[in-house]
PDB file of C-alpha atoms in Angstrom:
ATOM      1  CA  UNK A   1      -1.566  14.005  -7.660  1.00 68.00           C
ATOM      2  CA  UNK A   2       0.863  13.402  -4.693  1.00 78.00           C
ATOM      3  CA  UNK A   3       3.259  10.536  -4.563  1.00 78.00           C
ATOM      4  CA  UNK A   4       0.984   9.087  -1.746  1.00 71.00           C
ATOM      5  CA  UNK A   5      -2.141   9.231  -4.052  1.00 83.00           C
ATOM      6  CA  UNK A   6      -0.135   7.513  -6.832  1.00 89.00           C
ATOM      7  CA  UNK A   7       0.993   4.997  -4.406  1.00 92.00           C
ATOM      8  CA  UNK A   8      -2.587   4.459  -3.057  1.00 93.00           C
ATOM      9  CA  UNK A   9      -3.846   3.774  -6.601  1.00 94.00           C
ATOM     10  CA  UNK A  10      -1.333   1.066  -7.098  1.00 95.00           C
ATOM     11  CA  UNK A  11      -2.293  -0.607  -4.027  1.00 96.00           C
ATOM     12  CA  UNK A  12      -5.937  -0.261  -4.771  1.00 97.00           C
ATOM     13  CA  UNK A  13      -5.054  -2.054  -8.234  1.00 97.00           C
ATOM     14  CA  UNK A  14      -3.236  -4.815  -6.243  1.00 96.00           C
ATOM     15  CA  UNK A  15      -6.050  -5.354  -3.632  1.00 97.00           C
ATOM     16  CA  UNK A  16      -8.678  -5.529  -6.444  1.00 98.00           C
ATOM     17  CA  UNK A  17      -6.564  -8.233  -8.001  1.00 97.00           C
ATOM     18  CA  UNK A  18      -6.252  -9.929  -4.631  1.00 97.00           C
ATOM     19  CA  UNK A  19      -9.913  -9.556  -4.223  1.00 97.00           C
ATOM     20  CA  UNK A  20     -10.648 -11.379  -7.560  1.00 98.00           C
ATOM     21  CA  UNK A  21      -8.195 -14.060  -6.851  1.00 97.00           C
ATOM     22  CA  UNK A  22      -9.609 -14.960  -3.515  1.00 96.00           C
ATOM     23  CA  UNK A  23     -13.260 -14.842  -4.877  1.00 95.00           C
ATOM     24  CA  UNK A  24     -12.413 -17.576  -7.287  1.00 95.00           C
ATOM     25  CA  UNK A  25     -10.309 -19.680  -4.903  1.00 92.00           C
ATOM     26  CA  UNK A  26     -12.996 -19.553  -2.504  1.00 91.00           C
ATOM     27  CA  UNK A  27     -15.693 -20.727  -5.316  1.00 89.00           C
ATOM     28  CA  UNK A  28     -13.138 -23.363  -6.095  1.00 86.00           C
ATOM     29  CA  UNK A  29     -12.604 -24.761  -2.665  1.00 81.00           C
ATOM     30  CA  UNK A  30     -16.337 -24.515  -1.564  1.00 79.00           C
ATOM     31  CA  UNK A  31     -17.467 -26.798  -4.423  1.00 73.00           C
ATOM     32  CA  UNK A  32     -18.088 -30.540  -3.119  1.00 62.00           C
ATOM     33  CA  UNK A  33     -16.084 -33.074  -4.688  1.00 58.00           C
ATOM     34  CA  UNK A  34     -17.686 -36.680  -4.898  1.00 51.00           C
ATOM     35  CA  UNK A  35     -14.802 -38.996  -5.258  1.00 54.00           C
ATOM     36  CA  UNK A  36     -16.765 -42.266  -4.777  1.00 51.00           C
ATOM     37  CA  UNK A  37     -18.880 -44.617  -2.654  1.00 54.00           C
ATOM     38  CA  UNK A  38     -16.389 -46.848  -0.975  1.00 55.00           C
ATOM     39  CA  UNK A  39     -15.351 -46.441   2.508  1.00 58.00           C
ATOM     40  CA  UNK A  40     -11.752 -45.506   1.454  1.00 57.00           C
ATOM     41  CA  UNK A  41     -13.580 -42.885  -0.977  1.00 52.00           C
ATOM     42  CA  UNK A  42     -15.622 -41.575   1.711  1.00 53.00           C
ATOM     43  CA  UNK A  43     -12.665 -41.183   4.298  1.00 59.00           C
ATOM     44  CA  UNK A  44     -10.883 -39.234   1.515  1.00 61.00           C
ATOM     45  CA  UNK A  45     -13.886 -37.025   1.077  1.00 60.00           C
ATOM     46  CA  UNK A  46     -14.189 -36.176   4.590  1.00 59.00           C
ATOM     47  CA  UNK A  47     -10.448 -35.278   4.723  1.00 66.00           C
ATOM     48  CA  UNK A  48     -10.758 -33.145   1.530  1.00 64.00           C
ATOM     49  CA  UNK A  49     -13.824 -31.503   2.945  1.00 66.00           C
ATOM     50  CA  UNK A  50     -12.126 -30.883   6.146  1.00 69.00           C
ATOM     51  CA  UNK A  51      -8.966 -29.363   4.540  1.00 74.00           C
ATOM     52  CA  UNK A  52     -11.176 -27.336   2.063  1.00 73.00           C
ATOM     53  CA  UNK A  53     -13.334 -25.870   5.156  1.00 84.00           C
ATOM     54  CA  UNK A  54     -10.299 -24.567   6.700  1.00 86.00           C
ATOM     55  CA  UNK A  55      -8.720 -23.102   3.693  1.00 89.00           C
ATOM     56  CA  UNK A  56     -12.025 -21.625   2.677  1.00 90.00           C
ATOM     57  CA  UNK A  57     -12.401 -19.844   6.248  1.00 92.00           C
ATOM     58  CA  UNK A  58      -8.804 -18.401   5.867  1.00 93.00           C
ATOM     59  CA  UNK A  59      -9.375 -17.086   2.535  1.00 94.00           C
ATOM     60  CA  UNK A  60     -12.662 -15.482   3.764  1.00 96.00           C
ATOM     61  CA  UNK A  61     -10.841 -13.772   6.428  1.00 96.00           C
ATOM     62  CA  UNK A  62      -8.105 -12.433   3.993  1.00 97.00           C
ATOM     63  CA  UNK A  63     -10.779 -11.320   1.514  1.00 97.00           C
ATOM     64  CA  UNK A  64     -12.773  -9.380   4.445  1.00 97.00           C
ATOM     65  CA  UNK A  65      -9.300  -7.908   5.267  1.00 97.00           C
ATOM     66  CA  UNK A  66      -8.816  -6.680   1.303  1.00 98.00           C
ATOM     67  CA  UNK A  67     -12.442  -5.438   1.222  1.00 98.00           C
ATOM     68  CA  UNK A  68     -11.893  -3.170   4.186  1.00 97.00           C
ATOM     69  CA  UNK A  69      -8.638  -1.926   2.701  1.00 97.00           C
ATOM     70  CA  UNK A  70     -10.321  -0.970  -0.371  1.00 97.00           C
ATOM     71  CA  UNK A  71     -13.209   0.697   1.673  1.00 98.00           C
ATOM     72  CA  UNK A  72     -10.543   2.780   3.581  1.00 97.00           C
ATOM     73  CA  UNK A  73      -8.970   3.839   0.273  1.00 96.00           C
ATOM     74  CA  UNK A  74     -12.598   4.917  -0.881  1.00 96.00           C
ATOM     75  CA  UNK A  75     -12.904   6.877   2.422  1.00 95.00           C
ATOM     76  CA  UNK A  76      -9.356   8.443   1.993  1.00 94.00           C
ATOM     77  CA  UNK A  77      -8.231   6.543   5.145  1.00 95.00           C
ATOM     78  CA  UNK A  78      -5.760   3.970   3.614  1.00 96.00           C
ATOM     79  CA  UNK A  79      -2.385   3.802   5.130  1.00 95.00           C
ATOM     80  CA  UNK A  80      -3.448   5.547   8.406  1.00 96.00           C
ATOM     81  CA  UNK A  81      -3.522   3.491  11.582  1.00 97.00           C
ATOM     82  CA  UNK A  82      -6.987   3.683  13.374  1.00 95.00           C
ATOM     83  CA  UNK A  83      -5.661   3.247  16.729  1.00 96.00           C
ATOM     84  CA  UNK A  84      -2.691   5.713  16.772  1.00 97.00           C
ATOM     85  CA  UNK A  85      -3.733   7.643  13.753  1.00 96.00           C
ATOM     86  CA  UNK A  86      -0.275   7.771  12.535  1.00 96.00           C
ATOM     87  CA  UNK A  87       0.666   6.532   8.900  1.00 95.00           C
ATOM     88  CA  UNK A  88       1.433   3.053   8.324  1.00 96.00           C
ATOM     89  CA  UNK A  89       4.829   2.356   7.224  1.00 95.00           C
ATOM     90  CA  UNK A  90       5.103   1.747   3.567  1.00 93.00           C
ATOM     91  CA  UNK A  91       7.314  -1.398   3.826  1.00 95.00           C
ATOM     92  CA  UNK A  92       4.306  -2.790   6.159  1.00 96.00           C
ATOM     93  CA  UNK A  93       1.986  -1.837   3.451  1.00 96.00           C
ATOM     94  CA  UNK A  94       4.245  -3.403   0.419  1.00 95.00           C
ATOM     95  CA  UNK A  95       4.360  -6.747   2.489  1.00 95.00           C
ATOM     96  CA  UNK A  96       0.486  -6.795   3.313  1.00 95.00           C
ATOM     97  CA  UNK A  97      -1.271  -4.291   1.604  1.00 96.00           C
ATOM     98  CA  UNK A  98      -4.411  -4.931   3.447  1.00 97.00           C
ATOM     99  CA  UNK A  99      -2.820  -4.045   6.789  1.00 96.00           C
ATOM    100  CA  UNK A 100      -5.143  -1.971   8.737  1.00 96.00           C
ATOM    101  CA  UNK A 101      -2.703  -1.107  11.733  1.00 97.00           C
ATOM    102  CA  UNK A 102       0.619   0.007  12.118  1.00 95.00           C
ATOM    103  CA  UNK A 103       3.299  -2.604  13.426  1.00 93.00           C
ATOM    104  CA  UNK A 104       3.030  -1.255  16.960  1.00 94.00           C
ATOM    105  CA  UNK A 105      -0.777  -1.342  17.104  1.00 95.00           C
ATOM    106  CA  UNK A 106      -1.168  -4.454  15.480  1.00 86.00           C
ATOM    107  CA  UNK A 107       0.559  -6.425  18.671  1.00 74.00           C
TER     108      UNK A 107
END
């Protein structure tokens, strides 16, 4: 096993953990909370639902990126930029393991 293979296995574990965390969080924020029936309660519910929808959308996007990174690992293409076909810097992958592109191509 090469050093990069071991590195990729570590990132795969990290990504799977993040995938599970995101799934739990998405399930949590997507549940409707009935606060009450007064006008103030209804206003608070609308605010909470709005915040949760935005949060859920962000987490679904993150989960999609994590899922995509896990597929790249399965295909043996993890850590390779699909645009320029060069390796993605390990510092970038350490900071964001789901990164699909190198820093230069992500702009």
